[in-house]
Coordinates of C-alpha atoms in Angstrom, one line a residue:
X152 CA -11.2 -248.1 -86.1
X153 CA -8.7 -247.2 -83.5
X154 CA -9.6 -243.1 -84.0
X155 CA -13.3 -244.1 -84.4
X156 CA -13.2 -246.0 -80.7
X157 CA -11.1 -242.9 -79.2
X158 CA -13.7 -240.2 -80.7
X159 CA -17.1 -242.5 -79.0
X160 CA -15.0 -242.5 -75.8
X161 CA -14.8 -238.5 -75.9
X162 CA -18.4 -238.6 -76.8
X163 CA -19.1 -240.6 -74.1
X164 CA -16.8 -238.6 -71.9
X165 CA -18.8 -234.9 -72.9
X166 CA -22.2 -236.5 -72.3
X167 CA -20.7 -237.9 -68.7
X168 CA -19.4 -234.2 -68.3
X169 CA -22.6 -232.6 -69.2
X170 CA -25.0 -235.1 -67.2
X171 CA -22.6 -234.2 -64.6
X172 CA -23.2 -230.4 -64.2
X173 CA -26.3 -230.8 -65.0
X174 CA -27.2 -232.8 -62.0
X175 CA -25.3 -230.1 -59.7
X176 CA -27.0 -227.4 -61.0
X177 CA -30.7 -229.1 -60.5
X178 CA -29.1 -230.1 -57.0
X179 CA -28.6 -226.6 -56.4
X180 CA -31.8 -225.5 -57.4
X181 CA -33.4 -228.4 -55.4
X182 CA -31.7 -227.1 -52.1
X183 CA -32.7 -223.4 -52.8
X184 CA -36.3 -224.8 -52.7
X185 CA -35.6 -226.8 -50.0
X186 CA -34.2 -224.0 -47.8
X187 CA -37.1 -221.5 -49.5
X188 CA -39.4 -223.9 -47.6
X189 CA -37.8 -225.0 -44.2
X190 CA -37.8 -221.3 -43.7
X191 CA -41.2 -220.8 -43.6
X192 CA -40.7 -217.9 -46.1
X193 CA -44.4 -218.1 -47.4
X194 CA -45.5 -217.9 -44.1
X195 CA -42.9 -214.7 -43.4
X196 CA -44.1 -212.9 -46.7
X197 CA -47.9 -213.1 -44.6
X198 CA -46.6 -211.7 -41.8
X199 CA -44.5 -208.8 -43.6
X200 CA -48.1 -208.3 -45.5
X201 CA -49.7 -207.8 -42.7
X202 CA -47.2 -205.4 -41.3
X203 CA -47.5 -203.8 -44.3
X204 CA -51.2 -203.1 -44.1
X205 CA -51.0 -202.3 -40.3
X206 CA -48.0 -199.9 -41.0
X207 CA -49.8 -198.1 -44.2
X208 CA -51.4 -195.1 -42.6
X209 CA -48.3 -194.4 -39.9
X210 CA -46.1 -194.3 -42.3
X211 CA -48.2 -192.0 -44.5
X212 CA -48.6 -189.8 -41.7
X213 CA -45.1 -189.6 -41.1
X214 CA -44.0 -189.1 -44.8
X215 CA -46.8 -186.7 -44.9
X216 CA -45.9 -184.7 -42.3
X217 CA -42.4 -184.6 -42.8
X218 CA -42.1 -183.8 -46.5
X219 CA -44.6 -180.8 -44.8
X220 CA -41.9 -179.8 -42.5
X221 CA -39.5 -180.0 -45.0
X222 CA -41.3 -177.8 -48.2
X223 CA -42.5 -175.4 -46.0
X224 CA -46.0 -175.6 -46.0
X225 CA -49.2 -178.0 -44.9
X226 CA -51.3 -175.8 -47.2
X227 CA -52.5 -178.4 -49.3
X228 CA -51.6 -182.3 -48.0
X229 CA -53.3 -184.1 -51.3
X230 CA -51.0 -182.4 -53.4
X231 CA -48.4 -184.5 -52.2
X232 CA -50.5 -187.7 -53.4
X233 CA -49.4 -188.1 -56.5
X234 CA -45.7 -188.8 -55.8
X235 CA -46.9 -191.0 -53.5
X236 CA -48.7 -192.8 -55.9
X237 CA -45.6 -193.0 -58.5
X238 CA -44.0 -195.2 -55.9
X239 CA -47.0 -196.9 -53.9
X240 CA -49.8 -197.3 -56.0
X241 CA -51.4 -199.8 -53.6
X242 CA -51.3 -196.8 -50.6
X243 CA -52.6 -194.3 -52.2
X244 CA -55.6 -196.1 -54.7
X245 CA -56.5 -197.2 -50.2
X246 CA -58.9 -193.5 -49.9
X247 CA -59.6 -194.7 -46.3
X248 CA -56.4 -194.5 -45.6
X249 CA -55.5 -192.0 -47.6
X250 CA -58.2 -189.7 -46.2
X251 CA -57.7 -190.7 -42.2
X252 CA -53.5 -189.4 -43.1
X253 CA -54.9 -186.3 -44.7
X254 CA -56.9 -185.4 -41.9
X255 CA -54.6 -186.3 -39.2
X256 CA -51.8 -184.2 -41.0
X257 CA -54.4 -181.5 -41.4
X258 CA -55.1 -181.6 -38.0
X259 CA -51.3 -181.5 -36.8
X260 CA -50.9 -178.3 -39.0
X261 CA -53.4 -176.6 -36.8
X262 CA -52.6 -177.8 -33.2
X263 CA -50.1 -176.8 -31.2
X264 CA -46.2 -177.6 -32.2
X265 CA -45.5 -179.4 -29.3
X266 CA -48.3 -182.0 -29.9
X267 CA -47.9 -182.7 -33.3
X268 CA -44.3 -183.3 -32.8
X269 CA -45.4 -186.0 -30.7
X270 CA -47.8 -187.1 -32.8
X271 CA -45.2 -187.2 -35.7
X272 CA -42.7 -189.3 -33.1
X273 CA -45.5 -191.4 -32.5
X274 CA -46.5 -192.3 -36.2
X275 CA -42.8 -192.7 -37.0
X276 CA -41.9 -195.2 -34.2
X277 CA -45.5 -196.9 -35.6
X278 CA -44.3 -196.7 -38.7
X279 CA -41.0 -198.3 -38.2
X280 CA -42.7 -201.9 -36.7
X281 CA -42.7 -203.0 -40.3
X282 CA -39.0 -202.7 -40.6
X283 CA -38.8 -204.1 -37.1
X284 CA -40.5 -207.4 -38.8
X285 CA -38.3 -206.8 -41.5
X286 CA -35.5 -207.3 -39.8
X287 CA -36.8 -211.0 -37.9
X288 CA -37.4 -212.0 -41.3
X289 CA -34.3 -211.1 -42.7
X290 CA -32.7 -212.5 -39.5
X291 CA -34.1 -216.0 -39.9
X292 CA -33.1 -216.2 -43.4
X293 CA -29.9 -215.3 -42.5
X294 CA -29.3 -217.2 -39.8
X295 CA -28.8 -214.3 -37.6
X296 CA -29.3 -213.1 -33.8
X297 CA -31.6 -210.3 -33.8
X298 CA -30.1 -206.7 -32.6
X299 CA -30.2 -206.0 -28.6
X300 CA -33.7 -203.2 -28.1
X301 CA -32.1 -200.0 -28.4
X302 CA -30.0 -200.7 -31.3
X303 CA -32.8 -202.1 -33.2
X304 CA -35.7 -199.5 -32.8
X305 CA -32.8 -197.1 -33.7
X306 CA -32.2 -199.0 -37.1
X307 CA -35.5 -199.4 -37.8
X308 CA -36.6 -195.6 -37.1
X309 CA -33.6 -194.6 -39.2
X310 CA -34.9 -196.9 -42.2
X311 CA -37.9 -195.5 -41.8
X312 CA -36.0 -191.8 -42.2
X313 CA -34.0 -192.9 -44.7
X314 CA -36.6 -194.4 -46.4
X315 CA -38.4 -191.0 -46.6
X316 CA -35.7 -189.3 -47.9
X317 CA -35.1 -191.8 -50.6
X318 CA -39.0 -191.2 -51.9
X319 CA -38.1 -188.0 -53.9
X320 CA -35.2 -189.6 -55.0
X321 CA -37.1 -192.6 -55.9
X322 CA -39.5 -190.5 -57.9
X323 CA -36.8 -188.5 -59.6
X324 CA -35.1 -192.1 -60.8
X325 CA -38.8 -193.4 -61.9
X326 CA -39.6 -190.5 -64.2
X327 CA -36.4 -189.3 -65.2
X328 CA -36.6 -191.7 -68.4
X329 CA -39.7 -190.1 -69.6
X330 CA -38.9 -186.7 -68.6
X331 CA -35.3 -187.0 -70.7
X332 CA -37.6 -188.4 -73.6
X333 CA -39.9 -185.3 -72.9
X334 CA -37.8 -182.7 -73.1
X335 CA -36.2 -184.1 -76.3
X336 CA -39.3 -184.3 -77.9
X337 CA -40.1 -180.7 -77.1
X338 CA -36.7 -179.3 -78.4
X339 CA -36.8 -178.7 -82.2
X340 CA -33.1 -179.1 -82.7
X341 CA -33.1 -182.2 -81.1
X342 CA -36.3 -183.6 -83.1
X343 CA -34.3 -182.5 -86.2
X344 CA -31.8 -185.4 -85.5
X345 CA -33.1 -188.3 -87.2
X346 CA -32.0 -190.7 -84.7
X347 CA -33.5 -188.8 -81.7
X348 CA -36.7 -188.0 -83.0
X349 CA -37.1 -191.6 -84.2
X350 CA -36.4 -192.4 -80.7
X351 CA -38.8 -190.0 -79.1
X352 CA -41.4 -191.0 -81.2
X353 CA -41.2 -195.1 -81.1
X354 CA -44.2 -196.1 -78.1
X355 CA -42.0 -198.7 -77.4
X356 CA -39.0 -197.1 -76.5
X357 CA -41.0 -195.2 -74.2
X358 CA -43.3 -198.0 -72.7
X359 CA -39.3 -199.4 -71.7
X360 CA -38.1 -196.0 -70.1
X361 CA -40.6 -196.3 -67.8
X362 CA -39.9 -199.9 -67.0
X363 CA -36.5 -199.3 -67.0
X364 CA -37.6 -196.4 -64.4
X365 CA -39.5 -198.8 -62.1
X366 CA -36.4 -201.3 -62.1
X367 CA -34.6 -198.5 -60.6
X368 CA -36.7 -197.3 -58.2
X369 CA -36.6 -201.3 -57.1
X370 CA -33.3 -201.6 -56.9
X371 CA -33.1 -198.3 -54.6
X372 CA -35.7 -199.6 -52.6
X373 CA -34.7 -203.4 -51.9
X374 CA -30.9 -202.5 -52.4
X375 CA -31.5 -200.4 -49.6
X376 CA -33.6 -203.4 -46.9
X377 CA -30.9 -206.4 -48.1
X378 CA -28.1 -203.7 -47.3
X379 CA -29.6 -202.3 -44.1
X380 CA -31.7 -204.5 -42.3
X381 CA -30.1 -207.6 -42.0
X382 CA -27.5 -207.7 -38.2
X383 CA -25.1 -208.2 -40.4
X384 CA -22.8 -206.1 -43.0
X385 CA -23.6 -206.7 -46.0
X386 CA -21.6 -205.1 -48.9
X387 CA -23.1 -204.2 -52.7
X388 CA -21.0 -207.5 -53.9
X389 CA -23.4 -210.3 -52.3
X390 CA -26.7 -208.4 -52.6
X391 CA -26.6 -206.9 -56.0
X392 CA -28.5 -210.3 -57.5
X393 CA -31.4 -210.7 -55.0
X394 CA -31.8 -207.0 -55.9
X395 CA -31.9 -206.6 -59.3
X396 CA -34.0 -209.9 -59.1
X397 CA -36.8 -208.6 -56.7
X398 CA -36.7 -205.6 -58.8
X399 CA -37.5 -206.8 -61.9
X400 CA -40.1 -209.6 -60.0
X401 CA -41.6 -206.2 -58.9
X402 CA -42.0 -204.4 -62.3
X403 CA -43.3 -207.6 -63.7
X404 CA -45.6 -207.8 -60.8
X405 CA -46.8 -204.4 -61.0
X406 CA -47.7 -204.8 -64.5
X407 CA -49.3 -208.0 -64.4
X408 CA -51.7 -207.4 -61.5
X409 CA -54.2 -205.0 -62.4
X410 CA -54.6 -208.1 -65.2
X411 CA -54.9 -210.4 -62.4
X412 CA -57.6 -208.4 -60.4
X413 CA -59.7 -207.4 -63.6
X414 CA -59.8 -211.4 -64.8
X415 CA -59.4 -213.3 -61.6
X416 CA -61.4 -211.0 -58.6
X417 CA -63.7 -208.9 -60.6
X418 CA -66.8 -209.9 -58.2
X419 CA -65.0 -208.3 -55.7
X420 CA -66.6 -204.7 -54.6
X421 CA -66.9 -202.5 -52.1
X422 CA -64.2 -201.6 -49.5
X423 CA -64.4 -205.0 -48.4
X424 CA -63.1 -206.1 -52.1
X425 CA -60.6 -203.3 -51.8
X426 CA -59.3 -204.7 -48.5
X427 CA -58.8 -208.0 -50.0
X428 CA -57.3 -206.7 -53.4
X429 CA -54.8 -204.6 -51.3
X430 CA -53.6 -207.3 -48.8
X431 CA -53.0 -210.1 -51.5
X432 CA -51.1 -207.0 -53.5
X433 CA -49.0 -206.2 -49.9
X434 CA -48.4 -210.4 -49.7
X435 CA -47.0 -211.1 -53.1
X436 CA -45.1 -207.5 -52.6
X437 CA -43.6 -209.5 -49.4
X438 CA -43.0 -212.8 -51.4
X439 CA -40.7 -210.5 -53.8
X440 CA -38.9 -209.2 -50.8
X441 CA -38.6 -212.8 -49.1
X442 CA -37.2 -214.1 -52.5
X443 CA -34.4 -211.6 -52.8
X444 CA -33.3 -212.1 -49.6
X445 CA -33.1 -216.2 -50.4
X446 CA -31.3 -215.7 -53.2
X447 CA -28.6 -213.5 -51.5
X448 CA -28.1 -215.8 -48.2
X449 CA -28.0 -218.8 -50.1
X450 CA -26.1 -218.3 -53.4
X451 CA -23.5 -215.6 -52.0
X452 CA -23.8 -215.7 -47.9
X453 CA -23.6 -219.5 -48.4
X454 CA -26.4 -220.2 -45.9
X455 CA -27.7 -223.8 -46.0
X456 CA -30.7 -225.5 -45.7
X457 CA -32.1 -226.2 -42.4
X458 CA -32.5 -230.0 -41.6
X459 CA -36.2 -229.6 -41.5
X460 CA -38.6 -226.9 -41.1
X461 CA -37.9 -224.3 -38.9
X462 CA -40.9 -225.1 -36.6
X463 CA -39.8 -228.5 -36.7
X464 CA -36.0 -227.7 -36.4
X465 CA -37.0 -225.7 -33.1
X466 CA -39.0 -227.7 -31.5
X467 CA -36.2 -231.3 -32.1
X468 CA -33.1 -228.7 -30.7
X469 CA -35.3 -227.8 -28.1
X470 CA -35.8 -231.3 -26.7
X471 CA -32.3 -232.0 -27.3
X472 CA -31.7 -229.2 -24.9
X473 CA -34.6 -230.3 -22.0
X474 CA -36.1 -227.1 -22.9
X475 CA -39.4 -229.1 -23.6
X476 CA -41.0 -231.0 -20.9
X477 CA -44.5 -231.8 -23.0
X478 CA -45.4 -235.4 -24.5
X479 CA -44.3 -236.5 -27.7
X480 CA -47.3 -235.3 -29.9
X481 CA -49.3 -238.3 -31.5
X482 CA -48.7 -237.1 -34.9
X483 CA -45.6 -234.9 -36.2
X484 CA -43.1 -234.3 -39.0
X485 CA -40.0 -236.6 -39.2
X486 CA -37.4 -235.0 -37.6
X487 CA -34.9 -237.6 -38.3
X488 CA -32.7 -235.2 -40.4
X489 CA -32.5 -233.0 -37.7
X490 CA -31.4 -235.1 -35.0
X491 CA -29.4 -236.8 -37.9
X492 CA -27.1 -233.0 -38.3
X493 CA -26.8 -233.0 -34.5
X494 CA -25.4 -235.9 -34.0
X495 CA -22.7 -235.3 -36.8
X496 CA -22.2 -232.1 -35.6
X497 CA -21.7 -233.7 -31.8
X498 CA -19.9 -236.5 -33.1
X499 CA -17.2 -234.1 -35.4
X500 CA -16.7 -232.1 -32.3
X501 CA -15.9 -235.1 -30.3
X502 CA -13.0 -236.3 -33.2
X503 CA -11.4 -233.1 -32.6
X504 CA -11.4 -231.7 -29.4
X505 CA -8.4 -229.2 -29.9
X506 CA -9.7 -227.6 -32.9
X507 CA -13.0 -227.1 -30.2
X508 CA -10.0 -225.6 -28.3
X509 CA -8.8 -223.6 -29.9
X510 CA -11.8 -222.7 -31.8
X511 CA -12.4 -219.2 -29.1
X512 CA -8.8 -217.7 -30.1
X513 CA -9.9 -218.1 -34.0
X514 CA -13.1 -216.1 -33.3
X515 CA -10.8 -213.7 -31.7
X516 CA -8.7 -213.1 -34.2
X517 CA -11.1 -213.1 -37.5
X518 CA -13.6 -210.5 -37.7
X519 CA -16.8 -209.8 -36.4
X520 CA -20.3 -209.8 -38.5
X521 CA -22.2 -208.1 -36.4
X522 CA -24.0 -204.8 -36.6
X523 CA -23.7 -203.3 -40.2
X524 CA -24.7 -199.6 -39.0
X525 CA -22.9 -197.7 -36.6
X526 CA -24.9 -196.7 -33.3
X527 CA -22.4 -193.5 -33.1
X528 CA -23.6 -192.2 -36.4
X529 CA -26.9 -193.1 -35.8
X530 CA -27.2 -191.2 -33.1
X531 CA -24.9 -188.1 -34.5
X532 CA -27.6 -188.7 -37.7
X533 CA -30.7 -188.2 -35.8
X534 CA -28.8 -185.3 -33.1
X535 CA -28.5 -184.0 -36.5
X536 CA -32.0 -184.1 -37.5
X537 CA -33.6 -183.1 -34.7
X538 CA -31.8 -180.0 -34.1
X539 CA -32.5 -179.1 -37.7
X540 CA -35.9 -179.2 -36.9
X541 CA -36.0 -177.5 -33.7
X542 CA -34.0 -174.8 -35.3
X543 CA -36.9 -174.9 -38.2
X544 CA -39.8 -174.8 -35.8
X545 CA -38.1 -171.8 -33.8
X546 CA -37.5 -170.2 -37.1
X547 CA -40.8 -170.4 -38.2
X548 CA -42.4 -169.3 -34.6
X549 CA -40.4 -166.1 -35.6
X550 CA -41.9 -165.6 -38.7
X551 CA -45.8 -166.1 -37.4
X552 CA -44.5 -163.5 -34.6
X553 CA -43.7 -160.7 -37.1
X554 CA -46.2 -158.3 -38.1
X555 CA -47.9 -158.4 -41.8
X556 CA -46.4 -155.4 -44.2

């Protein structure tokens, strides 16, 4: 009886235990939503989408021109579609836009050098507004003060570089998979290996290569903004979750879509459809990138929830601070929790005035979180870059000026 008693009391004990994490882990979840919400992050991935869609044929123009520069030759622009549409099928199904980048492109190869440099500044610092955005949004989830002018438009152009440079490698990581499985296939000492060729020959195993291809390209992409963008530093450590997770949301996304718009949007035609289809496929694109960002400030940067929404939050701490002078609004969200944190906050501070002492000479002595990127190398990086291209231009001018054998 006695070991039958101890053994229901262990029982008891586990299920206690279990019921126990249990409720933590939905209270964790429950404050992930929480915090997904106060930030407005729905509201965010519209704005991004819109970026997005205002950005499309800058940036174009700008990878355009500069993968141009950089092969040699504006001879043909539309050949230079398709590895554009390996890693933005969205930008380059848009023919409007598409066709306007072409032309303007085509156009720069036959004015003069000195205007379609400009013209190329121009669409890059267009361009880079979308990782301008991308940087707010980042900010507020975060919790972060945005980066003084300069700085910033010299982040964001540099993204907007590096993220250039990164498409060929980005293409390279999406079809090297396949191209492996290719040229195993084509080699008949290979195919005589029974475990290859049953490799090469399996659909399957190929239909994941290529998934396993997009994951990657994901991960280079989004590993790249979490890493970046943010006005912090940000090491591989706390971002590597929110990446891998936007990266497979994005494969699963871009496979399930065209499903979506063949079942769900079908009656819509026209370029007026193809508007529509585009901006809801830039939005949930933006809701992948918001999401990856929550999961890294929340379950590794440690950022909490905000009392209420961030609207809300704003508008109570900036009453609290006389900042306000209009009438209390007839109808409005509680904003009890709100005031509820300030006044624990004000109250804490007030128990322990020399830890609020002595709080400046901490700051001093632990590190700052500020800027993640240099400005130094920045600018050495794009001293760099344009004197390779002035050099390029001059020696092309040389080349024009010699005479044909």
């Amino acid at each position: 009886m006695q070991k039958d008693g101890i053994q229901k009391l262990e029982h008891k004990l586990a299920d206690a235990k279990i019921v126990k994490q249990t409720e933590k882990k939905t209270h964790v979840i429950q404050e992930f939503i929480t915090k997904f919400n106060n930030d407005w992050s729905m509201n965010l991935a519209g704005l991004l989408a819109y970026n997005l869609l205002m950005s499309m044929v800058p940036i174009a123009i700008a990878l355009l021109a500069i993968l141009g520069f950089t092969l040699g030759s504006f001879t043909n622009p539309a050949d230079m579609l398709k590895p554009i549409e390996t890693i933005f099928p969205g930008l380059a199904g848009n023919q409007n836009a598409m066709t306007i980048a072409f032309q303007q492109v085509e156009h720069l190869r036959t004015s003069a050098w000195a205007m379609a440099i400009i013209a190329v500044i121009l669409a890059i610092w267009s361009g880079s507004r979308l990782f301008v955005t991308i940087e707010g949004c980042l900010n507020i989830i975060y919790r972060l003060r945005p980066r003084p002018f300069l700085q910033q438009n010299l982040v964001s152009i540099s993204m907007l570089l590096l993220f250039i440079v990164l498409v060929p490698i980005m293409i390279i990581a999406a079809s090297a998979p396949t191209l492996i499985l290719g040229l195993v296939g084509s080699n008949p000492a290979l195919k005589m290996v029974p475990f290859l060729g049953a490799v090469v020959h399996n659909p399957l195993i190929s239909y994941l290569s290529s998934v396993l291809g997009g994951i990657l390209v994901g991960c280079i992409l989004f590993g790249a903004i979490y890493t970046i963008m943010p006005n912090q530093k940000i090491s591989f450590r706390t971002s590597w979750c929110g990446t891998l997770v936007a990266a497979v949301a994005l494969e699963l996304f871009l496979l399930l879509f065209p499903l979506y718009i063949q079942h769900s949007m079908g009656s819509y035609t026209g370029q007026v459809g193809f508007a529509v289809i585009l901006l809801l496929f830039f939005y949930y694109f933006a809701v992948i990138l918001i999401v990856g960002a929550e999961v890294n400030a929340f379950f590794f940067e440690k950022v909490r929830p905000l009392p209420n929404d961030v609207v809300t939050f704003i508008s109570t701490m900036g009453g609290m601070l006389h900042l306000n002078t209009t009438q209390r609004e007839p109808h409005y969200v509680d904003s009890t929790p709100t005031e509820q944190a300030e006044k624990a906050r004000t109250a804490s501070i007030a128990q322990q005035p020399n830890k609020a002492e002595h709080q400046p000479e901490q700051r001093k002595q632990k590190p700052t979180r500020k800027t993640a990127i240099n400005p130094t190398l920045l600018e050495v990086i794009m001293g760099t870059a344009l004197a390779f291209l002035l050099q390029w231009l001059n020696l092309r001018r040389e080349q024009k000026k010699k005479p044909a054998r």
